[in-house]
Amino acid sequence: MYDLSSWRKLSADYGFMLPDVECPISAPQVPGLLFELNNLQAAAQATSFDELHRVSAAVAEEIIQAQANATGDVERLLLEYLQFEISIAPMMVAIQRGRFDSAFDWIHNGLSDSVESSATRKFFDGRPFRFIGALVDVLPNSFPNTFLEWTDGFFYYCRHQSALQTPAVRIAPLLEATVFKLPANRTLKTKAAVSLMCWGRDTGHRSAAGVAAALRGLYDVDALPRDNKAMIAKAFSSRSCDLIGEEHHKWAKIVLRDYADFLFNHEPFQYLFASLENVEDWDENVVRLIETAQDYSDRVRDSFPAYTDWAIALDQRSSLLSPVAKFSLDNDRAGDFAKIIAAWYGGEIETASAGCSVVLPTAISGVGFLGNDPELINFRGKFSGATEVVEAMNEATNNALGMTRTVQAGPELYQVPGRPGQPNRDSANVFEEALTDFYNVPVLVEKLAGSPAFTCYPHNLHPLQALLSREANECWPLSSSLRTPLPDRPIRRAAIWASCDDWYSEMEAASASEFLQRHGVEAHVYLGRQRGRDDFFAMYRDPAYDFIHVIGHGVFDHWQLGSSKILVNHGEIVAVDDLVGLHPENEGRRLLCLNICDGGVSDGLGGIQKLGLAPSLASPAQAAVSHIWPVEPRVASAFGLTICSELIAAQSDHFGAFSETLKRVREPWEQRVAALRDQFEGEMMERLENFNAPGDIFDWASPVFFQ
């Protein structure tokens, strides 16, 4: 017998009974095992997304262990097929939720020799060929449907993420040759063919033209069900229509006219925009376009009550906004796009056009600017007239910040670097120069003049506020809430939380508290060695605090979406979902300063700066300040004391205090410490005096301000 103890226990926990499995396994046993597996995964999925992955991983690991002891080819093939079946549900659910990190794992877990999370592992893309070859004699009737469902998800992932192109190129001919011939569900055939065609169109693969011609002919078959016709019409509403020599506007109009009852989630927005042929069409339909964007956002929020799940799901489809942004830029419709992006992200639609400029790092020939005087700002320096600018800028970012990013239209998912998420000071000067040239910062300063705030779509982990401040001695708030802020509250009562799980947080808290109280601010210090999560929540909820200063560690995994957390003491953490909505909406805006590493990171899938601690916690009633990468602790402490000083000097102007802080953190270290010594006391000052910061971009450019 196989050791399937985990599978048996999990089945029993969910009220199922795993049948006895003979060793070696035979083909007649597989349907019963698949039935039990499907029931188990469905029950786990009904519990939670994470439970589905936990259960699937446990069963997959046991089946992989059984493969290692297989004594014959048929036995091994059947066990490999069971492993393949297990991967379908978690892969497809992950894609539906926008969790492409998990989808990447399960694409590999279904065709590998292990279950893990890693960017490098074996991926046996030859197995589907063997599955097809054994279809008649060995594999059960369910395989054709399974294979088509998997290829639908796989090619969608490859297209959406511009990754895994090498295995996609290998598997494409197999799907092309079999998609319309397998004895499978007709809808699954159509979906898989559409995914292959759209992937092939985007990558220039030869399979696209033949599949497009077959789908076009299929559409004209009168007996084809309407849902299949709707899928084909939707596919030809995209760039794939050029494969059949027709216009996508025509097909989008067909979708809206004949198949409106088959439009779900983001699709009313997608196909309405696709149907617009010119600016006159735009002007006639823009109100409806805004309404469909808002309706989609509301529906996603209803489907995913957790804030991070909502933001991830919105970002998953945020690529739909790219052609809308380009149209707005080309046709001087900046105000319209501001309203659309506000509707998409739950912002303030009516005032959006007047309250926020949008910077578009389009990486075509320049950076788009949607605000007063919309224009494409040309790249400068080494990027002027260059090709593959986005790849070059992402490479500079990766080298500087130690991240992995999937480059749009790149051949593969890049490998994880040796120093994940940690700044590389050897790249500081190159990174700074690349940023200045890419954004053409001097021109961007001129464009932003008169803007109350800005946002970036899509965002990057780039310190634009600090670069703008250095260029012009002024900068602008980053709007993540896309709503109008309330007037700033005077700083009369402050809360300071020190995690005490480091060398400096308690020292910084003592110096900041003494300074604030000396200047008439009632300051309350919370020490993590004495306090826990409940105390943190009580402090955060307290409407009396005008300023909350959190000192300690930020926890962020650059490869796991929605992972931003605060380490509030030695062993307890507080996550984004714990805090969103916890701050009451009062008269006036308070300031939250998260003086922690990565607290200002904006996670996501190509949308605006929205998902992360500081960007998520910013609202009309709260501005949020933090850092967009890990910061040397003494540099962070100097920043924390400086912003306390500037808040006292600025009175009721939180962003003014932040702007002045950005100027001061560019000063030479000795000059900065001397100025702080004139204002602050305590052991923290001794630690700062016995240190000398390098003074590069990683020291002065990390702070960010969200509203």
GROMACS .gro file of N, CA and C in nm, residues 180 193 196-197 201 207-219 232 236 240-244:
model
   75
  180PHE      N    1  -0.884   2.100  -3.078
  180PHE     CA    2  -1.015   2.077  -3.137
  180PHE      C    3  -1.042   1.928  -3.164
  193ALA      N    4  -0.833   2.727  -2.662
  193ALA     CA    5  -0.793   2.782  -2.792
  193ALA      C    6  -0.778   2.933  -2.786
  196LEU      N    7  -0.454   3.020  -2.601
  196LEU     CA    8  -0.339   2.996  -2.688
  196LEU      C    9  -0.328   3.105  -2.794
  197MET      N   10  -0.439   3.143  -2.855
  197MET     CA   11  -0.436   3.246  -2.959
  197MET      C   12  -0.388   3.380  -2.902
  201ARG      N   13  -0.055   3.561  -3.012
  201ARG     CA   14  -0.058   3.695  -3.073
  201ARG      C   15   0.039   3.789  -3.002
  207SER      N   16   0.160   2.964  -3.387
  207SER     CA   17   0.033   2.895  -3.365
  207SER      C   18  -0.086   2.990  -3.371
  208ALA      N   19  -0.064   3.118  -3.346
  208ALA     CA   20  -0.175   3.212  -3.329
  208ALA      C   21  -0.263   3.220  -3.452
  209ALA      N   22  -0.203   3.230  -3.571
  209ALA     CA   23  -0.281   3.250  -3.693
  209ALA      C   24  -0.373   3.132  -3.721
  210GLY      N   25  -0.322   3.010  -3.708
  210GLY     CA   26  -0.404   2.893  -3.736
  210GLY      C   27  -0.518   2.878  -3.637
  211VAL      N   28  -0.491   2.901  -3.510
  211VAL     CA   29  -0.597   2.891  -3.409
  211VAL      C   30  -0.701   3.000  -3.431
  212ALA      N   31  -0.655   3.122  -3.467
  212ALA     CA   32  -0.749   3.232  -3.493
  212ALA      C   33  -0.842   3.197  -3.609
  213ALA      N   34  -0.787   3.141  -3.715
  213ALA     CA   35  -0.871   3.105  -3.830
  213ALA      C   36  -0.973   2.998  -3.792
  214ALA      N   37  -0.931   2.902  -3.710
  214ALA     CA   38  -1.023   2.798  -3.667
  214ALA      C   39  -1.135   2.856  -3.580
  215LEU      N   40  -1.101   2.948  -3.490
  215LEU     CA   41  -1.202   3.010  -3.404
  215LEU      C   42  -1.298   3.096  -3.485
  216ARG      N   43  -1.243   3.166  -3.587
  216ARG     CA   44  -1.331   3.250  -3.670
  216ARG      C   45  -1.433   3.164  -3.744
  217GLY      N   46  -1.388   3.050  -3.795
  217GLY     CA   47  -1.480   2.959  -3.863
  217GLY      C   48  -1.581   2.899  -3.766
  218LEU      N   49  -1.535   2.870  -3.646
  218LEU     CA   50  -1.624   2.811  -3.546
  218LEU      C   51  -1.735   2.909  -3.508
  219TYR      N   52  -1.701   3.038  -3.503
  219TYR     CA   53  -1.801   3.138  -3.465
  219TYR      C   54  -1.920   3.138  -3.561
  232ILE      N   55  -1.553   3.374  -2.814
  232ILE     CA   56  -1.479   3.403  -2.937
  232ILE      C   57  -1.489   3.551  -2.972
  236PHE      N   58  -1.177   3.831  -3.006
  236PHE     CA   59  -1.150   3.913  -3.124
  236PHE      C   60  -1.174   4.062  -3.098
  240SER      N   61  -0.599   4.045  -3.103
  240SER     CA   62  -0.600   3.921  -3.180
  240SER      C   63  -0.683   3.932  -3.307
  241CYS      N   64  -0.768   4.035  -3.316
  241CYS     CA   65  -0.851   4.048  -3.436
  241CYS      C   66  -0.768   4.070  -3.561
  242ASP      N   67  -0.646   4.125  -3.546
  242ASP     CA   68  -0.565   4.147  -3.667
  242ASP      C   69  -0.519   4.016  -3.730
  243LEU      N   70  -0.529   3.906  -3.654
  243LEU     CA   71  -0.494   3.776  -3.709
  243LEU      C   72  -0.595   3.731  -3.816
  244ILE      N   73  -0.716   3.786  -3.810
  244ILE     CA   74  -0.818   3.750  -3.909
  244ILE      C   75  -0.852   3.871  -3.997
   0.00000   0.00000   0.00000
